[in-house]
Coordinates of C-alpha atoms in Angstrom, one line a residue:
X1 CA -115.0 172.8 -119.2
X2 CA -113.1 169.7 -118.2
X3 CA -111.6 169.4 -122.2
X4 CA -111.0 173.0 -122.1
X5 CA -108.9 172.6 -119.1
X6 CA -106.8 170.0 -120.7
X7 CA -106.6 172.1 -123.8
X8 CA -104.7 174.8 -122.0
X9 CA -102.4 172.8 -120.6
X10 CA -101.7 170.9 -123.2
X11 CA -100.7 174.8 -124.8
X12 CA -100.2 177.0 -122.9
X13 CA -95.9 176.5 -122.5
X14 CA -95.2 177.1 -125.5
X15 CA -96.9 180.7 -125.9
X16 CA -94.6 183.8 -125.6
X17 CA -97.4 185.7 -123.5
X18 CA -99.7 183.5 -121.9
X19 CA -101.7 185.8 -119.5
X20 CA -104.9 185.9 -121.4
X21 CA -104.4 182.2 -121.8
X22 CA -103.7 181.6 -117.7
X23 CA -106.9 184.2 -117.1
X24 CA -108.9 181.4 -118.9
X25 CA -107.2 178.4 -117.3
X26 CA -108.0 180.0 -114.0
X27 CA -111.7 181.1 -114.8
X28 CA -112.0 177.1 -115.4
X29 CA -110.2 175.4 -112.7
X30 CA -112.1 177.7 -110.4
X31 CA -115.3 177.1 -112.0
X32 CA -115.5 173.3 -111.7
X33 CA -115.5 171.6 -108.6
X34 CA -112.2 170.2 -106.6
X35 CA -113.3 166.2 -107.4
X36 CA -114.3 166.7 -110.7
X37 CA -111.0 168.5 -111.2
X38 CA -109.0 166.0 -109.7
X39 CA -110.5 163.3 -112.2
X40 CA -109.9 165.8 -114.7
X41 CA -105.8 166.7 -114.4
X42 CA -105.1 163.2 -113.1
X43 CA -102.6 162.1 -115.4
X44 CA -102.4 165.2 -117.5
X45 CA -98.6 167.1 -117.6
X46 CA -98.0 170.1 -115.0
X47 CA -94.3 170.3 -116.5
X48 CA -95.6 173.6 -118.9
X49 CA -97.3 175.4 -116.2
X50 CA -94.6 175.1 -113.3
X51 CA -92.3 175.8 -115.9
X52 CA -94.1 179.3 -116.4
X53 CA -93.2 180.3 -112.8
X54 CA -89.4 181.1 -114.5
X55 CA -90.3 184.9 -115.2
X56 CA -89.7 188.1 -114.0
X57 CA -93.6 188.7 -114.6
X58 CA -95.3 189.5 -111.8
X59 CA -99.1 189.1 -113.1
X60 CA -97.9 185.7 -114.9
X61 CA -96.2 184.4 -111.8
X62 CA -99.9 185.2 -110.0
X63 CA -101.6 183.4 -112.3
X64 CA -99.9 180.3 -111.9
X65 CA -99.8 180.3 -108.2
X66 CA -103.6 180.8 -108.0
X67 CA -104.0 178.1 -111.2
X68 CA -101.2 175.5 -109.5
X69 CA -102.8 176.2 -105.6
X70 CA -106.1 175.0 -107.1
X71 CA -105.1 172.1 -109.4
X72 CA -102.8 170.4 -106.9
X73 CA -105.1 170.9 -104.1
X74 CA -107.4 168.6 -106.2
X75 CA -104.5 166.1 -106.5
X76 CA -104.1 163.1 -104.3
X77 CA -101.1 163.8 -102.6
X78 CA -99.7 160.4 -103.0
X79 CA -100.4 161.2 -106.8
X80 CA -98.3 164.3 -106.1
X81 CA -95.2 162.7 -104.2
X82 CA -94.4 160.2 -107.2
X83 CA -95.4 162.5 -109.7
X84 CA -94.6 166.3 -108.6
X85 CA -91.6 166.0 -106.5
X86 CA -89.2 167.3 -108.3
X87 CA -91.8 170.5 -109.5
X88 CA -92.2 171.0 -106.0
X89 CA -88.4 171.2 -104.9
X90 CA -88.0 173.7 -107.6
X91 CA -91.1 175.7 -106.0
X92 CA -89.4 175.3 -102.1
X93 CA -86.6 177.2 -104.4
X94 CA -87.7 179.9 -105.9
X95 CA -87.4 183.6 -105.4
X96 CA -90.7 184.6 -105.0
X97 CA -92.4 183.5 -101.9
X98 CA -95.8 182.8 -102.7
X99 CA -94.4 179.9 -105.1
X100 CA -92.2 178.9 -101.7
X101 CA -95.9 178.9 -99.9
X102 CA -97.8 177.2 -102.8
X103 CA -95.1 174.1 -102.7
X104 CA -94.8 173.9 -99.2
X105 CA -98.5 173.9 -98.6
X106 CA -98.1 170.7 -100.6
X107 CA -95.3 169.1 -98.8
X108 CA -97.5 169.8 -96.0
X109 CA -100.7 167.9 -97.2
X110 CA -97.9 165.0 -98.4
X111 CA -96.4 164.8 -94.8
X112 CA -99.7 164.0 -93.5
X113 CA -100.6 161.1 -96.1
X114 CA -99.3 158.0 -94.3
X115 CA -98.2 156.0 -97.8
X116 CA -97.1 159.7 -99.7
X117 CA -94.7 161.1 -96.9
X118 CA -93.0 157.8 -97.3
X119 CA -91.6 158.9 -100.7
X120 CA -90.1 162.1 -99.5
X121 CA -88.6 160.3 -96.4
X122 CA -86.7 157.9 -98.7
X123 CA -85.4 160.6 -100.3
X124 CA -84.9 164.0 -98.0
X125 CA -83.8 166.5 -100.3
X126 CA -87.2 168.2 -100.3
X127 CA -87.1 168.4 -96.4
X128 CA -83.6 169.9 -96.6
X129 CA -85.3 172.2 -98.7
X130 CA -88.1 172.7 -96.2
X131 CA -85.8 173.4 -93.1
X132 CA -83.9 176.2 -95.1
X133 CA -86.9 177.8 -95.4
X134 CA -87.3 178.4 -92.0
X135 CA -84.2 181.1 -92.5
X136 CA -86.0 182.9 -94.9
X137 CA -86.6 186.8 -94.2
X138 CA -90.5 186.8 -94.6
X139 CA -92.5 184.9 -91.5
X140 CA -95.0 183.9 -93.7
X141 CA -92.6 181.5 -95.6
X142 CA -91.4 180.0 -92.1
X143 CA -94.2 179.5 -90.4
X144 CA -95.6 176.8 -93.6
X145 CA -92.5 175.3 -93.3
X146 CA -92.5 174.9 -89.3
X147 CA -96.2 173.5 -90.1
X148 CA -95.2 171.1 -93.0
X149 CA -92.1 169.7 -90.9
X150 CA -94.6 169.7 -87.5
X151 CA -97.2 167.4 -89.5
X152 CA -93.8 164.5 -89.6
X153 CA -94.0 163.9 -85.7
X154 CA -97.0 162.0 -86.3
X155 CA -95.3 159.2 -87.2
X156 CA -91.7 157.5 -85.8
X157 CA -90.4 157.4 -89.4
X158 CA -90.5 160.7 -89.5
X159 CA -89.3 162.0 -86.3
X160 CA -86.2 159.7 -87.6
X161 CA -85.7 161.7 -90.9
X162 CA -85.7 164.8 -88.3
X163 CA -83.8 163.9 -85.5
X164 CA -82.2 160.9 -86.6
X165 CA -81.0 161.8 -90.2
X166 CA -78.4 163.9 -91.6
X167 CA -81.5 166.5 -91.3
X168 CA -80.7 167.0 -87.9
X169 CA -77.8 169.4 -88.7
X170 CA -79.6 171.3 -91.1
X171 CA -81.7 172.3 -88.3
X172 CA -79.2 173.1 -86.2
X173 CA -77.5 175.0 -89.1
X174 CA -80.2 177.2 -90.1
X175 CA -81.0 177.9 -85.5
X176 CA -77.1 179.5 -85.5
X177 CA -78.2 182.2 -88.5
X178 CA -79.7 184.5 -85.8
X179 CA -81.6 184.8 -82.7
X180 CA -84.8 185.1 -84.7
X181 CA -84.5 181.7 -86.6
X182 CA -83.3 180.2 -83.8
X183 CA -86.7 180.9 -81.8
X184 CA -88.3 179.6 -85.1
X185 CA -86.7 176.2 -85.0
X186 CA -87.4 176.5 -81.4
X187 CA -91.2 176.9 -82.3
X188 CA -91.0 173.8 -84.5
X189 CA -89.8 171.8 -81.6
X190 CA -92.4 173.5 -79.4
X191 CA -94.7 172.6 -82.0
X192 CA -93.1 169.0 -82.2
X193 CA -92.7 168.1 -78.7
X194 CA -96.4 168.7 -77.8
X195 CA -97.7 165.4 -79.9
X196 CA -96.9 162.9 -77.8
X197 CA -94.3 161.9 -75.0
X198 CA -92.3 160.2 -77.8
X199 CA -91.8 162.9 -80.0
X200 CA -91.1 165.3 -76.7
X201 CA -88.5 162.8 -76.5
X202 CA -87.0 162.7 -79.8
X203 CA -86.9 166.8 -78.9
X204 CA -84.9 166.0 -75.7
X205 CA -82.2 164.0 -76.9
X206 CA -81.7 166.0 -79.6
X207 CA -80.7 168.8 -77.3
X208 CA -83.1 171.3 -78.4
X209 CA -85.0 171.0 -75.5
X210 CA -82.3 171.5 -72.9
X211 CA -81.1 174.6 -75.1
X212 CA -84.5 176.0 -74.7
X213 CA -84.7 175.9 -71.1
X214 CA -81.1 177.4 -70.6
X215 CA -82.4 180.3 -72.5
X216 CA -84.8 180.9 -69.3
X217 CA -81.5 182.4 -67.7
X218 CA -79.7 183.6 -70.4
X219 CA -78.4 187.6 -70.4
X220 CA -80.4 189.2 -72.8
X221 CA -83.5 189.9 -71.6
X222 CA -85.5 189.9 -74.6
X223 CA -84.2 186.5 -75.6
X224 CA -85.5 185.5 -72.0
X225 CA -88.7 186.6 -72.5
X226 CA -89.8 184.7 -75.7
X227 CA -88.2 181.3 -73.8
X228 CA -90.9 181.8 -71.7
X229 CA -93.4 181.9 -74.2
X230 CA -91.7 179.2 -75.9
X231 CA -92.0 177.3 -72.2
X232 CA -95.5 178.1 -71.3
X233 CA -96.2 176.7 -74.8
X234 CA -94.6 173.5 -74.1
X235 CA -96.6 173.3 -70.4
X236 CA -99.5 173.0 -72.2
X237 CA -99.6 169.0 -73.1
X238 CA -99.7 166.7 -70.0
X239 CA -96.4 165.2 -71.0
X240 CA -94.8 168.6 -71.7
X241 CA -95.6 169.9 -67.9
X242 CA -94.6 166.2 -66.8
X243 CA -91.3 166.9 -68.3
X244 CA -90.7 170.4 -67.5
X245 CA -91.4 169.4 -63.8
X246 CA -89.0 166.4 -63.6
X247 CA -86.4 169.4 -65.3
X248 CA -87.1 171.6 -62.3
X249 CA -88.8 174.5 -64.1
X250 CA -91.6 175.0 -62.7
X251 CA -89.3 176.5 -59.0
X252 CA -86.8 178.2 -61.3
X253 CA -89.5 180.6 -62.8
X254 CA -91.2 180.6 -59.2
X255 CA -87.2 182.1 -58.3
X256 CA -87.5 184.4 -61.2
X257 CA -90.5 185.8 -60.3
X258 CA -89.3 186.4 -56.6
X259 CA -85.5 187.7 -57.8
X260 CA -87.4 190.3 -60.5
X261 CA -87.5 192.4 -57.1
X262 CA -84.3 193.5 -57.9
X263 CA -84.0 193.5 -61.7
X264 CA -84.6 196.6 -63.0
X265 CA -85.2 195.2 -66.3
X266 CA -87.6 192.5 -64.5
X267 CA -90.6 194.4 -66.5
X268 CA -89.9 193.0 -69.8
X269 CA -90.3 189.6 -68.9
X270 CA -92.1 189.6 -66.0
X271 CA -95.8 189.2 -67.4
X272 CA -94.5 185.9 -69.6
X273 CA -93.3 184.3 -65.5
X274 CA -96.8 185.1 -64.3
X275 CA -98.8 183.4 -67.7
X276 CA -97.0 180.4 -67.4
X277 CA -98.0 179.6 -63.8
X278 CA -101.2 181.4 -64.8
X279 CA -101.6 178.7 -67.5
X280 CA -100.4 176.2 -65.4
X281 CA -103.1 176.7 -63.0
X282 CA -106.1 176.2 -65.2
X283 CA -104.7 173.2 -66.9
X284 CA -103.4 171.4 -63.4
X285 CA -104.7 172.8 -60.2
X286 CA -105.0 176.4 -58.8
X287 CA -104.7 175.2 -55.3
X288 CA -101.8 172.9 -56.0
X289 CA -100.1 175.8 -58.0
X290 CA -100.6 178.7 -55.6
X291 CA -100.0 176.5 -52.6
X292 CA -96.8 175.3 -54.4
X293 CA -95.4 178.5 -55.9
X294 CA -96.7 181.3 -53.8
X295 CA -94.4 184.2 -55.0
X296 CA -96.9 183.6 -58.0
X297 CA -100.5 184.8 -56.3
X298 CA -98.4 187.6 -54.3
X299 CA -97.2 188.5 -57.6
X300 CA -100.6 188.7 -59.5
X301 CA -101.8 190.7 -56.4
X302 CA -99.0 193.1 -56.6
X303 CA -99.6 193.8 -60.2
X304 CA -103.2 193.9 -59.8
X305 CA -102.4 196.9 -57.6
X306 CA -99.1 198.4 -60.1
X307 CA -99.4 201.7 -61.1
X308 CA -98.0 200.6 -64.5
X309 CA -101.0 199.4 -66.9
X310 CA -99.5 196.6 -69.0
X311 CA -98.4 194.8 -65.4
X312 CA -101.8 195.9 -64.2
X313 CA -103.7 194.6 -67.4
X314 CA -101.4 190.8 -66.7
X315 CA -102.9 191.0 -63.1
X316 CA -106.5 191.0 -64.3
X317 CA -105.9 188.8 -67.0
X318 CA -104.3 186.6 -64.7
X319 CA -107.3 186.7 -61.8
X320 CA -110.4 186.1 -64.3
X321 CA -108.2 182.7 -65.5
X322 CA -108.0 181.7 -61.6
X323 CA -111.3 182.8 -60.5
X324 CA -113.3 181.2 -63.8
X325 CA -113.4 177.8 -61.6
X326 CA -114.7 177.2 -58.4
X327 CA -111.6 175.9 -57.1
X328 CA -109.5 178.9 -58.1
X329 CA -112.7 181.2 -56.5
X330 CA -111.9 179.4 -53.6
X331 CA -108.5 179.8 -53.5
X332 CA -109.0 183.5 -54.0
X333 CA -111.2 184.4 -51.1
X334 CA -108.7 182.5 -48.6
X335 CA -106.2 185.1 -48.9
X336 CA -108.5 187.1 -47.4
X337 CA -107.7 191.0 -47.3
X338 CA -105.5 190.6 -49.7
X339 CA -108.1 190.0 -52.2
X340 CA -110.6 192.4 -51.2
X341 CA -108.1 195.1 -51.5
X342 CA -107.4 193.8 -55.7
X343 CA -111.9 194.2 -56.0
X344 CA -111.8 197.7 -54.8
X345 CA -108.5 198.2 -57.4
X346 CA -110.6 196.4 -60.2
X347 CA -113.4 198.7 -59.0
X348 CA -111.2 201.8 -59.7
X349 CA -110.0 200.8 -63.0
X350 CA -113.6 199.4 -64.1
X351 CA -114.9 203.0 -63.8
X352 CA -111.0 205.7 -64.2
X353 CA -108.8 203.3 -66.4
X354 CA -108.0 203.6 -70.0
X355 CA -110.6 202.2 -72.3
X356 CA -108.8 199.4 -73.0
X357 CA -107.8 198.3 -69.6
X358 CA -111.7 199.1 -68.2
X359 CA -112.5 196.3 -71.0
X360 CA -109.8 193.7 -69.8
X361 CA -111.1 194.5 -65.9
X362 CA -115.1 193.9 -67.2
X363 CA -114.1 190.7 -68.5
X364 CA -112.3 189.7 -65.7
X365 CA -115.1 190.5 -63.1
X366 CA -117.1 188.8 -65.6
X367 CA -115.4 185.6 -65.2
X368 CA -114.9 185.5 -61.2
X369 CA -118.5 186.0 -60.8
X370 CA -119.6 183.4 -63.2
X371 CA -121.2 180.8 -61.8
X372 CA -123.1 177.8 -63.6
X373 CA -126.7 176.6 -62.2
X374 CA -124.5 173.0 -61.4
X375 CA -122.2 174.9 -59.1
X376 CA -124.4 176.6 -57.2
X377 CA -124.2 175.7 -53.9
X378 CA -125.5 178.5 -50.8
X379 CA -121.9 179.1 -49.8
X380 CA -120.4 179.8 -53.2
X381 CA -123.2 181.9 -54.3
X382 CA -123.0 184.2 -51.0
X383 CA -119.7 184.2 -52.2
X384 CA -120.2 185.9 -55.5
X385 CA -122.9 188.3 -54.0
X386 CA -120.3 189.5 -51.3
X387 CA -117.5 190.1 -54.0
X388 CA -120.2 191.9 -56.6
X389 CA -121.3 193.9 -53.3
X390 CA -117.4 194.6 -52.7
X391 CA -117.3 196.7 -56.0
X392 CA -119.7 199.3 -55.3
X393 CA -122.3 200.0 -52.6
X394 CA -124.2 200.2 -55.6
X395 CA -122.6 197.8 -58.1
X396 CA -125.9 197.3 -60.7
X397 CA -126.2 201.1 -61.1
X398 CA -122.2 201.5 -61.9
X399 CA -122.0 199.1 -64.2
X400 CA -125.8 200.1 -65.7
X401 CA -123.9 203.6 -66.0
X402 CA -121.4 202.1 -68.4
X403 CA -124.4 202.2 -71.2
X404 CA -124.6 205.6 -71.6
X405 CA -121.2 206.0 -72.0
X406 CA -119.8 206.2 -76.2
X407 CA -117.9 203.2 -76.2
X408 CA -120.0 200.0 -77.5
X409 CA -116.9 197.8 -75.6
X410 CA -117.5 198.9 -72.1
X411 CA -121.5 198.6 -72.6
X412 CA -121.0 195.2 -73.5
X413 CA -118.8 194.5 -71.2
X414 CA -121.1 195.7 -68.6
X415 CA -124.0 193.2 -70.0
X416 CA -122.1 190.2 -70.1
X417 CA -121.5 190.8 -66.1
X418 CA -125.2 191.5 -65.6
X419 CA -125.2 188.3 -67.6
X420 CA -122.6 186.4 -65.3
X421 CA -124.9 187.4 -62.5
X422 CA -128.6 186.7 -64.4
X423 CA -128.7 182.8 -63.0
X424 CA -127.7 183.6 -59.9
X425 CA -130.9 184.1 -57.3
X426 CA -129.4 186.9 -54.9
X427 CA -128.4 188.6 -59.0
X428 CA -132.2 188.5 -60.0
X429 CA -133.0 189.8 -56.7
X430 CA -131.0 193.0 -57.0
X431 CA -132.2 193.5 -60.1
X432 CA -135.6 194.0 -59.4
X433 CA -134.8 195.6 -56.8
X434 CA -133.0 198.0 -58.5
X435 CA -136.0 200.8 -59.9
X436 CA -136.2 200.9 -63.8
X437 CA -133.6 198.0 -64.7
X438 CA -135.7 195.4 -65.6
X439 CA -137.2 198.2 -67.9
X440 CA -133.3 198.6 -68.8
X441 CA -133.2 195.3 -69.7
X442 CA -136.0 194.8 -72.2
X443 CA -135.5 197.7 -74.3
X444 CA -134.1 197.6 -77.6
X445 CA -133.3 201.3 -77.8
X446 CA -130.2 201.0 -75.5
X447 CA -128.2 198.5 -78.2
X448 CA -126.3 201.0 -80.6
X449 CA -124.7 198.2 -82.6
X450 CA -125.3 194.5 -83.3
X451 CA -122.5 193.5 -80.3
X452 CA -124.4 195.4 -78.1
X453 CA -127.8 194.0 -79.2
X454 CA -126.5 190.4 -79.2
X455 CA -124.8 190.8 -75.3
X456 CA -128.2 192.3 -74.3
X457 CA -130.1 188.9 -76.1
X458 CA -127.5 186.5 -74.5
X459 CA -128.5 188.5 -71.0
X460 CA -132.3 187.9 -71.6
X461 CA -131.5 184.3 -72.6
X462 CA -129.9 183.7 -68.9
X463 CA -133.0 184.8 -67.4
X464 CA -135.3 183.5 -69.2
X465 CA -133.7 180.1 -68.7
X466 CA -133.2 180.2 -65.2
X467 CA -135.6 178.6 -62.9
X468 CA -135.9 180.7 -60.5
X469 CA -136.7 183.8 -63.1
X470 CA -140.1 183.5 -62.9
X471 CA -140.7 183.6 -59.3
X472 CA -138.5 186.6 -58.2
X473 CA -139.2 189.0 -61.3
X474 CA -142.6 188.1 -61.7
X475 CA -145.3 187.0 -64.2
X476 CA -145.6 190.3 -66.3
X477 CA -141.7 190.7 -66.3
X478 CA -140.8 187.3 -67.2
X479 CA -143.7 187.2 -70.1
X480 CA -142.0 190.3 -71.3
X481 CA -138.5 188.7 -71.3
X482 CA -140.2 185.8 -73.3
X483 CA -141.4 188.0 -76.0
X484 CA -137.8 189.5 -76.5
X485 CA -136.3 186.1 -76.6
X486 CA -138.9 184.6 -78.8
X487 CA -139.0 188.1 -81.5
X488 CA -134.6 187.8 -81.2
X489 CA -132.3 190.1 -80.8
X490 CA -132.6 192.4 -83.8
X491 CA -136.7 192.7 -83.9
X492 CA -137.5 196.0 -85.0
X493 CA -141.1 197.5 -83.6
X494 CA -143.4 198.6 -86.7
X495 CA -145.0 202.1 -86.7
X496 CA -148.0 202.0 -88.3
X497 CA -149.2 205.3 -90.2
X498 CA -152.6 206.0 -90.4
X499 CA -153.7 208.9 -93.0
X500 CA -156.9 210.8 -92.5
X501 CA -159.0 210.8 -95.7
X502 CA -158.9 214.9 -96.9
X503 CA -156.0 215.9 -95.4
X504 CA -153.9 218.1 -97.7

């Protein structure tokens, strides 16, 4: 296989039609594994089969890609820097954009070599290359080169050739094409300035940074909305909410959420203001946060109770993030009223909504009443038994209803609460209580598809492991929620058939 490989490629650039040829060259790289491969091209000419990507032949053009994506992939890249650069420039290039993919998948696995990435920093013209192709029409194209340029701010030298180099205009070049490469390059800071404080700081002096944040209050609306994203992605490092706090940012969006009162186009970028302090919560603290930035909490709670689903659908996004710690459970129940009116609202939607927000209002009630056996303590868990009682005056039987209904997302959406709730000894208690559930619970009939079947396994598997199962449900119940952990979620019962000797 290995001589037959060198064969071809020795060949194959000289043939007028070379498809039958490239079929067998790619029935053998494929067929022998990536190190033996490696071992076996090392040191043989590529020039004849990148030259073959110069043709208007779509199948030929295929071939290579799939034959080139395989061979270089078992090259070291160091091997490929001193000895491919110049095929791969040619590849950043071309017209066709899975040959702009294949090359800068390359220049990606070069800018993560320490000794390889030094080759193409002494000499830029590839990453020129690279940047331009962040301009390109098709995404797919960008977004490897935004990766193969994010791998550089691993190291100084090459947050030098970026920020420090004659590259840094070609950046800012290719961000004035249009607003949509500009939120690209915008991406690759993003992407850049969450590594370390030092390459945040490369970001910042560039100016990048500061233009970002100025888009937070720019005129068009839709251009304000995907700063946000582009912020809330930044907040997501230490260093980046560090910085964006010493900017200030964190009380202009907290203003932006309290002027959208009177924006009338407030809608289209009022969900992004709400996920970034949402975010922020869960990576900080949701007391600090909310005590901090009320106009956030008030915000969530007015949503919550919005007639308009996608703000409503934010809200309860929003409130299963805060409530899955104890701190943000905490935080929750001192605003009192205020959240006991947003339960009997998620109670609503859990049973009237559109499928998909019932879904996104299961998971969230799912997460506020999750609580882990280490957490327990007597006040948090008559916590989570008054807020499951403030759903329903009969809250197991509602969401037990959910099963019978024709959508396989709501019944498991249902189970995982029941599951939320199955460590919990005041949940256990109202199961049992509860005539025919336990029944509910251990049979197999009521799983119409394997998510169903696996959400009803993971809800046995709570109980069974909790230690206070066995007590409140009982020796014959727990034995039987044994046997359906032990036999797994997909046993089967066999009918036996017994045939009586002379029957016809």
């Amino acid at each position: 296989m290995a001589a037959s490989i060198g064969s071809l490629l020795s060949e194959i650039s000289g043939l007028e039609d070379p498809i039958e040829e490239l079929q067998n060259l790619k029935t053998a790289v494929l067929a022998i594994p990536l190190n033996l491969l490696g071992e076996t091209v090392s040191g043989l000419r590529l020039e004849g089969l990148f030259s073959l990507l110069n043709t208007n032949d779509r199948e030929q053009t295929e071939l290579c890609v799939v034959i080139l994506g395989r061979i270089l992939q078992a090259l070291d890249p160091l091997y490929l820097a001193q000895n491919c650069r110049n095929e791969l420039q040619g590849g950043l290039n071309h017209s066709d954009d899975s040959v702009k993919i294949l090359a800068m998948s390359q220049v990606g696995r070069i800018a993560k070599h320490s000794e390889a990435v030094t080759e193409i920093l002494n000499n830029q013209s590839v990453l020129k290359d690279v940047i331009h192709c962040i301009g390109v029409e098709k995404i797919s194209v960008a977004k490897e080169a935004i990766g193969a340029l994010s791998k550089l701010a691993h190291t100084k030298a090459g947050l030098d050739a970026l920020f420090q180099s004659n590259l840094l205009k070609d950046l800012k070049d290719v961000m004035a094409t249009n607003d949509v490469i500009r939120y690209r390059v915008y991406e690759l800071v993003v992407d850049v300035s969450s590594v370390s404080p030092i390459s945040l700081g490369y970001c910042a002096n560039s100016g990048f940074i500061s233009q970002l944040l100025g888009e937070l209050t720019g005129d068009d609306i839709l251009v304000r909305a995907t700063a946000i994203e582009m912020v809330t992605t930044l907040a997501h490092s230490q260093h980046g909410r560090l910085y964006l706090a010493q900017q200030g940012i964190m009380d202009k969006i907290s203003n932006m959420i309290i002027g959208a009162e009177s924006d009338p186009f407030s809608s289209l970028y009022l969900p992004g203001l709400v996920k970034f302090f949402g975010n922020l919560a869960i990576m900080d603290s949701p007391q600090q946060v909310c005590e901090c930035y009320p106009a956030f909490l008030q915000k969530v709670f007015e949503m919550a109770l919005d007639q308009d689903p996608v703000m409503t659908g934010v809200a309860l996004d929003t409130l299963g993030v805060l409530g899955s710690t104890v701190e943000g459970k905490q935080v929750l129940q001192k605003t009192g009223e205020k959240f006991q009116s947003v339960l009997k609202r998620m109670s609503q939607l859990a049973r009237n909504a559109a499928t998909e927000l019932r879904v996104r209002c299961l998971e969230a009630i799912t997460l506020l009443l999750t609580l882990p056996a280490e957490q327990q303590t007597e006040d948090l868990l008559g916590l989570m038994e008054s807020w499951f009682g403030a759903l329903s005056s009969q809250p197991i039987e509602m969401f037990r209803g959910f099963s019978t209904q024709p959508f396989p997302e709501l019944h498991c959406g249902a189970l995982r609460i029941f599951t939320a709730i199955a460590c919990q000894p005041w949940g256990q208690k109202l199961m049992v209580a509860t005539p025919g559930f336990v029944e509910f619970i251990v049979d197999r009939s009521t799983g119409p598809n394997k998510e169903s079947k696996d959400a009803k396994f993971e809800l046995v598997k709570a109980l069974v492991n909790s230690t206070s199962t066995a007590e409140i449900f009982g020796n014959q119940h727990y034995l039987s929620l044994r046997a359906y952990m032990r036999e797994g979620p997909y046993y089967i019962t066999a009918v036996s058939t017994v045939t009586v000797e002379g029957a016809d």
